[in-house]
Coordinates of C-alpha atoms and ligand atoms in Angstrom, one line a residue:
L2 CA 0.1 0.0 -0.2
N3 CA 1.7 3.1 -1.0
K4 CA 1.2 6.3 1.5
G5 CA -2.0 7.4 -0.7
G6 CA -3.6 4.4 0.6
F7 CA -4.1 3.1 -3.2
N8 CA -2.9 -0.4 -3.5
P9 CA -1.8 -1.1 -7.4
A10 CA -2.7 -4.5 -9.4
P11 CA 0.1 -6.6 -9.2
D12 CA 1.8 -8.0 -12.8
T13 CA 1.8 -11.4 -13.5
D14 CA 4.7 -13.5 -12.3
Y15 CA 5.6 -15.3 -15.5
G16 CA 8.2 -17.3 -13.3
R17 CA 5.5 -19.5 -12.1
E18 CA 4.5 -22.3 -14.5
S19 CA 0.8 -21.9 -13.8
N20 CA 0.8 -18.3 -15.0
L21 CA 3.0 -19.3 -18.3
V22 CA 0.3 -22.2 -19.1
K23 CA -2.7 -19.2 -18.5
A24 CA -0.5 -16.9 -20.9
R25 CA -0.1 -19.6 -23.7
Q26 CA -3.7 -20.8 -23.3
A27 CA -4.5 -17.1 -23.7
L28 CA -2.4 -16.7 -26.8
T29 CA -4.3 -19.7 -28.5
I30 CA -8.0 -18.5 -27.5
V31 CA -7.0 -15.0 -29.3
N32 CA -5.5 -16.6 -32.1
N33 CA -8.4 -18.6 -32.6
Q34 CA -10.6 -15.3 -32.7
L35 CA -8.4 -13.4 -35.3
G36 CA -10.0 -11.8 -38.1
K37 CA -13.4 -11.2 -36.6
T38 CA -15.2 -7.7 -37.5
Y39 CA -15.5 -4.7 -35.2
L40 CA -18.3 -2.0 -35.5
P41 CA -18.3 1.0 -33.9
L42 CA -20.9 1.2 -30.7
I43 CA -23.2 4.1 -31.1
N44 CA -25.9 4.6 -28.3
G45 CA -25.6 1.2 -27.3
E46 CA -26.0 -0.7 -30.3
Y47 CA -23.3 -1.9 -32.7
V48 CA -23.9 -0.4 -36.1
E49 CA -22.9 -1.1 -39.5
T50 CA -20.4 1.1 -41.5
D51 CA -19.7 2.2 -45.3
E52 CA -15.9 1.7 -44.8
Y53 CA -14.0 -1.2 -43.2
I54 CA -10.0 -1.1 -42.7
H55 CA -7.9 -4.5 -41.6
S56 CA -5.9 -4.2 -38.4
V57 CA -2.9 -6.5 -38.8
N58 CA -0.4 -8.3 -36.7
P59 CA 2.9 -6.5 -37.0
S60 CA 5.1 -9.7 -36.2
T61 CA 3.1 -11.3 -39.5
P62 CA 1.8 -8.6 -41.2
S63 CA -0.3 -11.1 -43.5
Q64 CA -2.2 -12.0 -40.5
I65 CA -5.8 -10.2 -40.0
V66 CA -6.3 -9.2 -36.3
G67 CA -9.5 -7.9 -37.0
K68 CA -11.6 -6.2 -39.5
I69 CA -13.0 -2.7 -38.4
G70 CA -16.0 -0.6 -39.4
L71 CA -15.2 2.9 -39.6
I72 CA -17.8 5.7 -38.7
S73 CA -19.1 8.4 -41.2
L74 CA -19.3 11.8 -40.5
S75 CA -23.2 11.5 -40.0
Q76 CA -22.6 8.5 -37.8
A77 CA -20.3 11.3 -35.7
D78 CA -23.2 13.5 -35.6
Q79 CA -25.6 10.9 -34.3
A80 CA -22.9 9.7 -31.6
M81 CA -22.7 13.1 -30.5
E82 CA -26.6 13.8 -30.7
T83 CA -27.1 10.6 -28.1
A84 CA -24.2 11.6 -25.9
K85 CA -26.0 15.1 -25.4
E86 CA -29.2 13.0 -24.6
A87 CA -27.2 10.4 -22.3
F88 CA -25.7 13.5 -20.4
K89 CA -28.5 14.6 -19.1
T90 CA -29.2 11.7 -16.8
W91 CA -25.5 10.5 -16.2
S92 CA -24.6 14.1 -15.0
K93 CA -26.9 13.6 -12.4
T94 CA -25.8 10.0 -11.0
S95 CA -24.0 10.0 -8.1
A96 CA -20.1 9.7 -8.2
T97 CA -20.6 6.3 -6.4
Q98 CA -22.9 4.9 -8.9
R99 CA -20.4 6.1 -11.5
A100 CA -17.4 4.8 -9.8
E101 CA -18.9 1.3 -9.2
I102 CA -19.2 1.1 -12.8
L103 CA -15.6 1.7 -13.0
R104 CA -14.8 -0.8 -10.1
R105 CA -16.8 -3.5 -12.0
A106 CA -14.8 -2.7 -15.2
A107 CA -11.4 -3.2 -13.2
D108 CA -12.6 -6.8 -12.1
I109 CA -13.5 -7.9 -15.5
M110 CA -10.2 -6.8 -17.0
E111 CA -8.5 -8.7 -13.9
Q112 CA -10.7 -11.8 -15.2
K113 CA -9.4 -11.3 -19.0
R114 CA -5.7 -10.1 -18.0
H115 CA -4.4 -12.9 -20.1
E116 CA -6.4 -12.6 -22.9
L117 CA -6.2 -8.8 -23.2
T118 CA -2.3 -9.1 -23.0
A119 CA -2.5 -11.7 -25.8
W120 CA -4.9 -9.1 -27.8
M121 CA -1.8 -6.7 -27.6
C122 CA 0.9 -9.3 -28.4
F123 CA -1.3 -9.8 -31.6
E124 CA -2.4 -6.3 -32.6
V125 CA 0.5 -4.2 -31.6
G126 CA 3.5 -6.4 -31.2
K127 CA 3.9 -6.2 -27.4
I128 CA 5.7 -9.3 -25.9
L129 CA 4.0 -10.7 -22.9
K130 CA 6.2 -8.9 -20.3
E131 CA 5.2 -5.5 -21.6
G132 CA 1.8 -6.1 -22.4
D133 CA 1.0 -7.4 -19.0
P134 CA 1.7 -4.3 -16.8
E135 CA -0.2 -2.5 -19.5
V136 CA -3.5 -4.4 -18.0
S137 CA -2.4 -3.7 -14.5
E138 CA -2.3 0.1 -15.3
A139 CA -5.7 0.2 -16.9
I140 CA -7.1 -1.5 -13.9
D141 CA -5.3 1.2 -11.6
F142 CA -6.7 4.1 -13.5
C143 CA -10.4 2.4 -13.0
R144 CA -9.8 1.8 -9.4
Y145 CA -7.9 5.0 -8.6
Y146 CA -10.2 7.2 -10.6
A147 CA -13.1 5.8 -8.9
S148 CA -11.8 6.8 -5.4
E149 CA -10.7 10.0 -6.7
M150 CA -14.1 11.1 -8.0
E151 CA -15.3 10.1 -4.8
R152 CA -13.3 12.1 -2.7
L153 CA -13.7 15.1 -5.1
E154 CA -17.6 14.8 -4.6
Q155 CA -17.3 16.1 -1.2
G156 CA -16.3 19.5 -2.2
Y157 CA -15.4 22.0 0.1
N158 CA -17.3 23.9 2.8
Y159 CA -15.9 27.7 3.5
D160 CA -19.4 28.4 5.6
V161 CA -19.1 31.4 8.3
A162 CA -21.5 32.6 10.4
G163 CA -24.8 33.5 8.5
E164 CA -23.5 32.4 5.2
N165 CA -23.0 28.8 3.5
D166 CA -20.2 28.7 1.0
R167 CA -19.9 25.6 -0.7
Y168 CA -17.5 24.5 -3.5
F169 CA -18.0 21.7 -5.6
Y170 CA -17.5 20.1 -9.0
Q171 CA -20.1 19.4 -12.0
P172 CA -19.1 17.7 -15.4
K173 CA -18.2 19.5 -18.3
G174 CA -20.2 17.9 -20.9
I175 CA -19.5 15.9 -24.0
A176 CA -15.5 14.5 -23.8
L177 CA -13.4 13.4 -27.1
I178 CA -11.1 10.8 -26.4
I179 CA -8.3 10.4 -28.9
S180 CA -6.0 7.6 -28.2
P181 CA -2.5 6.3 -29.5
W182 CA -1.5 2.7 -30.4
N183 CA 1.6 2.3 -28.3
F184 CA -0.4 1.9 -24.9
P185 CA -3.8 1.0 -26.5
F186 CA -5.5 -0.6 -23.7
A187 CA -4.1 1.6 -20.8
I188 CA -4.0 5.1 -21.9
A189 CA -7.2 5.0 -23.9
T190 CA -8.7 3.4 -20.6
G191 CA -7.3 5.9 -18.4
M192 CA -8.3 8.8 -20.3
T193 CA -12.0 7.2 -21.2
V194 CA -12.9 6.4 -17.6
A195 CA -11.6 9.5 -16.0
A196 CA -14.2 11.4 -18.2
L197 CA -16.9 9.1 -17.3
V198 CA -16.5 9.0 -13.5
A199 CA -16.3 12.8 -13.4
G200 CA -19.9 12.5 -15.3
N201 CA -19.3 13.6 -18.7
C202 CA -20.0 11.5 -21.6
A203 CA -17.3 9.9 -23.7
L204 CA -16.3 9.1 -27.2
L205 CA -13.4 7.0 -27.7
K206 CA -11.6 7.2 -30.9
P207 CA -9.0 4.8 -30.8
A208 CA -5.4 5.0 -33.3
A209 CA -6.6 3.0 -36.6
T210 CA -3.6 0.2 -35.4
S211 CA -4.9 -0.7 -32.2
T212 CA -8.9 -0.5 -32.8
V213 CA -9.6 -4.0 -31.9
I214 CA -8.0 -3.4 -28.3
G215 CA -10.3 -0.3 -28.4
A216 CA -13.5 -2.6 -29.1
K217 CA -12.2 -4.7 -26.3
I218 CA -12.6 -1.6 -24.1
A219 CA -16.0 -1.0 -25.4
E220 CA -17.0 -4.7 -24.5
I221 CA -15.6 -4.2 -20.9
L222 CA -17.6 -0.9 -20.2
T223 CA -20.8 -2.5 -21.5
E224 CA -20.3 -5.6 -19.4
A225 CA -19.5 -3.4 -16.4
G226 CA -23.1 -1.6 -17.1
I227 CA -22.2 1.9 -18.7
P228 CA -25.2 3.2 -19.7
K229 CA -26.0 3.4 -23.6
G230 CA -24.9 6.8 -25.1
V231 CA -22.7 7.7 -22.1
F232 CA -20.0 5.9 -23.7
Q233 CA -19.4 5.3 -27.4
Y234 CA -16.7 3.6 -29.3
I235 CA -16.2 5.5 -32.7
P236 CA -13.3 4.0 -34.7
G237 CA -12.5 6.5 -37.5
K238 CA -9.7 8.1 -39.5
G239 CA -8.0 10.8 -37.4
S240 CA -7.7 13.2 -40.2
V241 CA -11.5 12.9 -41.0
V242 CA -13.5 11.9 -38.0
G243 CA -11.1 13.0 -35.2
D244 CA -10.8 16.7 -37.2
Y245 CA -14.1 16.8 -37.7
L246 CA -15.1 16.1 -33.8
V247 CA -12.3 18.4 -32.7
K248 CA -13.9 21.3 -34.3
H249 CA -17.4 20.1 -33.4
P250 CA -19.4 22.9 -31.4
D251 CA -20.7 20.4 -28.8
I252 CA -17.3 18.8 -27.5
H253 CA -16.2 20.5 -24.4
L254 CA -13.4 18.5 -23.5
I255 CA -10.7 16.8 -25.7
A256 CA -8.4 14.1 -23.9
F257 CA -5.6 13.4 -26.4
T258 CA -2.4 11.2 -26.1
G259 CA -0.1 11.0 -29.2
S260 CA 2.3 13.0 -31.6
R261 CA 3.3 16.5 -31.2
E262 CA 2.4 17.2 -34.6
V263 CA -1.3 16.0 -33.9
G264 CA -1.5 17.6 -30.5
C265 CA -0.5 20.8 -31.6
K266 CA -3.0 20.8 -34.2
I267 CA -5.8 19.7 -31.8
Y268 CA -4.7 22.4 -29.3
A269 CA -5.1 25.2 -32.1
D270 CA -8.1 23.9 -33.9
A271 CA -10.2 23.4 -30.2
A272 CA -9.4 27.0 -29.5
I273 CA -11.4 28.6 -32.6
L274 CA -14.9 29.4 -31.5
Q275 CA -17.3 27.8 -33.9
P276 CA -20.7 29.2 -34.8
K277 CA -23.3 28.1 -32.0
Q278 CA -20.5 27.4 -29.4
K279 CA -21.3 28.7 -26.2
H280 CA -18.1 27.7 -24.2
L281 CA -14.3 27.4 -24.4
K282 CA -13.0 23.7 -25.1
K283 CA -10.5 22.4 -22.7
V284 CA -7.7 20.3 -24.1
I285 CA -5.3 17.8 -22.5
A286 CA -2.8 16.9 -24.7
E287 CA 0.0 14.1 -23.6
M288 CA 2.5 14.4 -26.5
G289 CA 6.0 13.2 -27.5
G290 CA 9.6 13.1 -25.6
K291 CA 13.4 12.8 -26.2
N292 CA 14.2 11.2 -23.3
A293 CA 17.8 11.2 -21.8
I294 CA 19.4 9.1 -19.1
I295 CA 22.9 10.7 -17.8
I296 CA 25.3 8.4 -16.5
D297 CA 27.8 10.4 -14.3
E298 CA 31.5 9.3 -13.3
S299 CA 30.3 7.8 -9.8
A300 CA 27.2 5.8 -11.3
D301 CA 27.1 1.9 -11.0
L302 CA 27.8 1.0 -14.7
D303 CA 26.2 -2.2 -14.6
Q304 CA 23.2 -1.1 -12.9
G305 CA 23.0 1.8 -15.6
V306 CA 23.5 -0.2 -18.6
A307 CA 20.9 -2.5 -17.5
G308 CA 18.4 0.5 -17.0
V309 CA 19.4 2.2 -20.4
V310 CA 18.9 -0.9 -22.4
Q311 CA 15.3 -1.6 -21.0
S312 CA 14.2 2.0 -21.1
A313 CA 15.5 2.4 -24.8
F314 CA 14.4 -0.9 -26.4
G315 CA 11.6 -2.2 -24.4
F316 CA 8.7 -2.3 -26.7
S317 CA 11.1 -1.4 -29.6
G318 CA 11.5 2.0 -28.1
Q319 CA 7.9 2.8 -28.8
K320 CA 7.1 4.3 -25.5
C321 CA 6.6 8.2 -25.1
S322 CA 8.9 7.8 -21.9
A323 CA 11.6 5.5 -23.8
C324 CA 15.2 6.5 -23.3
S325 CA 16.4 7.8 -26.9
R326 CA 19.7 9.5 -25.7
V327 CA 22.2 8.3 -23.1
I328 CA 24.8 11.2 -21.8
V329 CA 28.0 9.9 -20.6
L330 CA 30.6 11.8 -18.6
N331 CA 33.9 11.7 -20.5
T332 CA 36.0 9.9 -17.6
V333 CA 33.5 6.9 -17.7
Y334 CA 32.3 6.8 -21.5
D335 CA 34.5 4.2 -23.0
A336 CA 33.5 1.8 -20.4
F337 CA 30.1 2.4 -20.5
V338 CA 30.0 2.1 -24.3
E339 CA 31.6 -1.1 -24.1
R340 CA 29.3 -2.7 -21.5
L341 CA 26.4 -1.3 -23.5
T342 CA 27.4 -2.8 -26.7
E343 CA 27.6 -6.0 -25.1
A344 CA 24.3 -6.0 -23.6
V345 CA 22.7 -4.9 -26.6
K346 CA 24.1 -7.8 -28.4
S347 CA 22.1 -10.3 -26.4
L348 CA 18.6 -8.6 -27.2
N349 CA 16.6 -11.2 -29.3
V350 CA 14.4 -9.8 -31.9
G351 CA 11.4 -11.6 -33.2
D352 CA 7.6 -12.4 -33.3
A353 CA 6.3 -10.8 -30.0
K354 CA 4.5 -14.0 -29.2
N355 CA 7.6 -16.5 -28.9
P356 CA 8.6 -16.6 -25.4
S357 CA 12.4 -16.1 -26.1
T358 CA 11.7 -12.5 -27.6
K359 CA 13.0 -9.5 -26.1
I360 CA 12.3 -7.2 -29.1
G361 CA 9.0 -7.4 -31.1
P362 CA 8.2 -5.6 -34.3
V363 CA 7.3 -2.0 -34.5
I364 CA 3.7 -0.7 -35.3
D365 CA 3.7 -0.9 -38.9
A366 CA 5.5 -0.5 -42.7
S367 CA 5.4 3.7 -42.4
A368 CA 7.2 3.2 -38.8
Q369 CA 9.5 0.9 -40.0
A370 CA 10.4 3.1 -42.8
R371 CA 10.7 6.1 -40.9
I372 CA 12.9 4.6 -38.3
L373 CA 14.8 3.2 -40.8
Q374 CA 15.7 6.6 -42.2
Y375 CA 16.4 7.8 -38.8
I376 CA 19.1 4.9 -38.8
E377 CA 20.5 6.1 -42.1
K378 CA 20.9 9.7 -40.7
G379 CA 22.5 8.4 -37.7
K380 CA 25.2 6.9 -39.9
E381 CA 26.1 10.2 -41.5
Q382 CA 25.6 11.8 -37.9
G383 CA 27.7 9.6 -35.5
T384 CA 29.3 6.2 -35.3
L385 CA 27.4 3.1 -35.7
A386 CA 28.3 1.0 -32.4
I387 CA 25.9 -1.8 -32.8
Q388 CA 23.2 -3.3 -34.7
V389 CA 21.5 -6.3 -33.8
E390 CA 20.1 -8.9 -36.4
A391 CA 16.2 -8.6 -36.8
P392 CA 13.9 -11.0 -39.2
E393 CA 13.3 -9.7 -42.9
Q394 CA 9.5 -10.6 -42.8
G395 CA 7.4 -8.3 -40.5
Y396 CA 7.6 -4.9 -39.5
F397 CA 11.3 -5.4 -37.7
V398 CA 13.8 -2.7 -37.0
P399 CA 17.1 -3.7 -35.8
P400 CA 18.3 -2.4 -32.4
T401 CA 20.6 0.5 -32.9
V402 CA 23.1 2.3 -31.0
F403 CA 25.1 5.3 -32.4
T404 CA 27.9 6.4 -30.3
D405 CA 29.9 9.9 -30.8
V406 CA 26.6 11.5 -31.3
T407 CA 26.6 15.6 -31.1
E408 CA 23.9 17.0 -29.0
D409 CA 22.5 18.8 -32.0
A410 CA 22.3 16.2 -34.4
V411 CA 18.9 15.0 -35.9
I412 CA 19.1 11.8 -34.1
A413 CA 19.6 13.7 -30.8
Q414 CA 16.8 16.1 -31.1
E415 CA 14.0 14.5 -33.0
E416 CA 11.7 11.9 -31.6
I417 CA 12.3 8.7 -33.4
F418 CA 10.0 6.3 -31.6
G419 CA 11.8 3.1 -32.5
P420 CA 14.7 1.0 -31.1
V421 CA 17.4 3.8 -31.9
L422 CA 19.8 5.2 -29.0
A423 CA 22.4 7.9 -29.3
V424 CA 24.9 8.0 -26.8
I425 CA 26.5 11.5 -26.3
K426 CA 29.8 12.4 -24.4
A427 CA 29.7 15.3 -21.8
N428 CA 32.7 17.0 -20.3
S429 CA 31.2 17.7 -17.1
F430 CA 28.3 17.2 -15.0
D431 CA 27.1 20.7 -15.7
H432 CA 27.4 19.8 -19.5
A433 CA 25.3 16.7 -19.2
L434 CA 22.5 18.6 -17.6
A435 CA 22.5 21.1 -20.2
I436 CA 22.5 18.7 -23.2
A437 CA 19.6 16.9 -21.1
N438 CA 17.6 20.0 -21.1
G439 CA 18.5 20.9 -24.6
T440 CA 15.6 19.6 -26.5
D441 CA 12.0 21.2 -26.8
Y442 CA 10.4 18.2 -24.9
A443 CA 10.3 17.5 -21.1
L444 CA 8.9 14.2 -20.5
T445 CA 11.0 11.6 -18.8
G446 CA 14.8 11.6 -17.9
G447 CA 16.9 9.7 -15.7
L448 CA 20.3 10.1 -13.9
Y449 CA 22.7 7.1 -12.4
S450 CA 24.9 8.5 -10.0
R451 CA 26.2 8.0 -6.3
T452 CA 27.0 11.6 -5.6
P453 CA 24.5 13.4 -3.4
A454 CA 25.3 16.6 -4.9
H455 CA 24.5 15.6 -8.4
I456 CA 21.2 14.0 -7.6
D457 CA 20.0 17.1 -5.8
R458 CA 20.8 19.4 -9.0
A459 CA 18.9 16.6 -10.7
Y460 CA 16.0 17.0 -8.8
K461 CA 16.2 21.2 -9.4
E462 CA 17.5 21.6 -12.6
F463 CA 16.4 18.6 -15.0
E464 CA 13.7 19.7 -16.9
V465 CA 11.4 16.5 -16.7
G466 CA 7.9 15.8 -16.1
N467 CA 9.1 12.5 -14.5
L468 CA 12.7 12.1 -13.2
Y469 CA 14.1 8.5 -12.0
I470 CA 17.2 8.2 -10.2
N471 CA 19.2 5.0 -10.4
R472 CA 16.2 3.0 -12.2
G473 CA 15.2 2.8 -15.7
I474 CA 12.7 5.8 -16.6
T475 CA 9.7 3.8 -18.2
G476 CA 6.6 1.9 -16.6
A477 CA 5.3 4.7 -14.4
I478 CA 2.6 3.3 -11.8
V479 CA -0.6 4.9 -11.1
A480 CA -0.9 7.1 -7.9
R481 CA 3.2 6.2 -7.2
Q482 CA 4.5 7.9 -10.3
P483 CA 1.8 10.3 -11.9
F484 CA 2.9 10.6 -15.4
G485 CA 3.0 13.7 -17.8
G486 CA 5.6 16.1 -19.1
F487 CA 5.7 19.7 -20.0
K488 CA 7.4 22.0 -23.0
L489 CA 6.3 20.3 -26.0
S490 CA 5.8 17.0 -24.3
G491 CA 2.2 18.2 -23.5
V492 CA -0.1 20.1 -21.8
G493 CA -2.1 18.9 -18.5
S494 CA -2.0 17.4 -15.1
K495 CA -0.3 14.1 -14.6
A496 CA -2.2 11.1 -15.3
G497 CA -2.6 8.6 -12.7
G498 CA -2.4 11.8 -10.0
P499 CA -4.1 13.8 -7.7
D500 CA -5.0 16.5 -10.1
Y501 CA -6.2 14.5 -12.9
L502 CA -9.9 14.6 -12.6
L503 CA -9.9 18.2 -12.0
Q504 CA -9.2 18.6 -15.7
F505 CA -12.7 16.9 -16.5
L506 CA -14.7 18.8 -14.1
E507 CA -16.0 22.3 -13.7
P508 CA -15.8 24.0 -10.2
R509 CA -18.6 26.0 -9.0
V510 CA -19.2 28.2 -5.8
V511 CA -22.7 28.8 -4.2
T512 CA -23.1 31.2 -1.7
E513 CA -26.4 31.2 0.5
N514 CA -26.9 34.4 2.8
I515 CA -28.7 32.3 6.0
Ligands
LIG602 P1 -0.6 10.2 -33.5 O1 -0.5 11.5 -33.2 O2 -0.6 9.8 -34.9 O3 -2.1 9.5 -33.3 C1 -3.0 9.6 -32.0 C2 -4.0 9.4 -32.4 O4 -4.8 10.9 -33.0 C3 -4.8 8.8 -33.2 O5 -6.0 8.2 -32.6 C4 -5.1 9.2 -34.4 O6 -6.0 8.7 -35.2 C5 -5.4 10.8 -34.1 N1 -5.4 11.6 -35.4 C6 -4.6 12.0 -36.2 N2 -4.6 13.0 -36.9 C7 -5.7 13.7 -36.3 C8 -6.4 14.8 -36.6 N3 -6.0 15.6 -37.7 N4 -7.4 15.3 -35.5 C9 -8.0 14.2 -34.6 N5 -7.1 13.2 -34.1 C10 -6.1 13.0 -35.0 O7 0.4 9.2 -32.3 P2 0.2 7.9 -32.3 O8 1.6 7.3 -33.7 O9 -1.0 6.8 -32.1 O10 1.3 7.6 -30.9 C11 2.8 7.8 -31.0 C12 3.0 9.2 -30.2 O11 2.2 9.5 -29.2 C13 4.6 9.5 -29.7 O12 4.8 10.9 -30.2 C14 4.6 9.3 -28.3 O13 5.4 9.8 -27.9 C15 3.3 9.8 -27.9 N6 2.6 9.3 -26.9 C16 2.8 10.3 -25.6 C17 2.2 9.5 -24.3 C18 2.3 10.6 -23.0 O14 1.8 10.2 -22.2 N7 3.0 11.9 -23.3 C19 2.1 8.4 -24.2 C20 1.8 7.4 -25.2 C21 2.2 8.1 -26.5

C-alpha cells in the first residue's frame, strides 16, 4: 500500500509455470478469434458502416487481427446527439454509482488479464512481459479514478456565520478521447474512465492500428454496465472523424495522447470558437519525448547499462517515456559504451509471441520506414556502435546504438519512436544537464549517480515531468509515479495523479445568505 492508500494491481509473475500455462492458453484463444469484424458502438448498438479497415499483426502482417468498421461523419453526429441526450441523466448520477461501474470494469479486466495481454501481443506486437503491466495500469486507472471522484465529490465547505459557501464540481459535458496505439489499452482506458467517472459522456476514437483493443474496452465497459450513449466507441480516421469532432461546437473537452504534430494541431483547432459554440474547449494533450539518461562518473555502470537497455529498447523504443539519448561523462564513456554494446548484443528480436523474444516488431510499415531513415541519418552523424540482427519478414527494425553523437544531431533532437539510441559524451555534469535539457521536450529523464550533490541538482534542474534516479525511466505506476510532461511534451496534469480528474470537471461555488 502506498502513502495515498492506493494499492496497485500486481503484474503477472511469469516465473510461475501456472501463469505461463494461462498465458499460452490465452494466446491460443485469441489466435482462434483473429479476423473477426468489430463495429462502432453508438447509443448502445453496434452499427454497420460503409468503410472498413484491417488491423494486422505487425510480427506477421499477412495475419488480420480484425476487420473494423469506420464511422462516417453523419454517424459521428449521431454519436454526438445521443451523447448529449445521455448526458442529461448521467451527469446527475452519483459519483458512487459511476465509480461502481469503473470498479466492475477493473474486475472484468482482472479476469481477462491474459487474453487482453494476448490481444496486445497480436495487434501491436507487445511481448507478454510488456503487455501485462499495461493491463495492471488500466485496472489501476479504473480503481484510482473511482476513489478520486468519490473524494472530489465531497467538495469544500467554506461556511462562515450567517453564510454558507460551498465549493463543488460538476461534469463539463461531452468528452472526445483520442488515443494512441502504443499503450492501446491503458491510455485509452485511463482517459475514457476519467471522463466518465467525472460525469461526462465519452466518445472514444482509438488509433487505427489498435482498434481491436479499443473494441475490447467497449466490450468491458458495456459488461460493467455503462448506460447506452454515455460511452461510445467510434473508430474512424483521425484526420477525418477526429478532426471533425475536435472542431464540433458541442465538444467540451478533448483528451488526446499522441504525437506532437497532431497534439499541436488539436490544441489550435480546439481554440477556435465555432458557430453556436457557447463555451471554450478544454484540451489535455500528452505528446512526445526525447528522453535522456545521464550516467555520471560515480554511477554503478552495470545498473546503468541494464536501465538504459530496458528503457531504450523495451517495446522497440515505442514508448513516450523511452530513453533515446544517453549522456555519459567523459571519464566513464569508454567503459560504459563497451558494456552497453555487449548488453545490446544479447537482445533477441522476433515475433512478439515467442517466449524467447525480447524485442518485437514496430507498429507498421510506415513506422519501420521512418525509423530506418533515422538510422541512415545516424550513420552520417555518429558512429554505428552496434546493430542487432532482426527478421526480414514483418515490421522489424534492428536495435541500433550510435556513439559519438553531437547534442544537436537530428537523432539527438527528434523523437524517433523506435529502437535507436544515441550516446552523447559530456565534459562535466553541468554540460550533461545542459545537453539533457537541450530539446523541445520535457517528459521523462534519468540519472545514474552515487554523488548526492548531482542527485540534488537533478531534482531541481533536470527539466522533465518524471525524473528517475538510479533506475530505468519507463513503467510509471498509477498513484505512485503520476505521469506526464511539459514543454512540447504536453499540456495537462499528470495521469494517475491527484490533479488529473480536475481537468474533467467544472468547479462551482454557491453562496447562500442564511
Ligand atoms: P498520432 O498523433 O499519430 O495519433 C494519435 C491519435 O490521433 C490517433 O487516434 C489518430 O487517429 C489521431 N489523429 C491523427 N490525426 C488527427 C487529427 N488531424 N485530428 C484528430 N485526431 C487525429 O500518435 P501515435 O502514433 O498513435 O502515438 C505515438 C505518439 O504518442 C508518440 O509521439 C508518443 O510519444 C506519444 N505518446 C505520448 C504519451 C504521453 O503520455 N505523453 C503516451 C503515449 C504516446
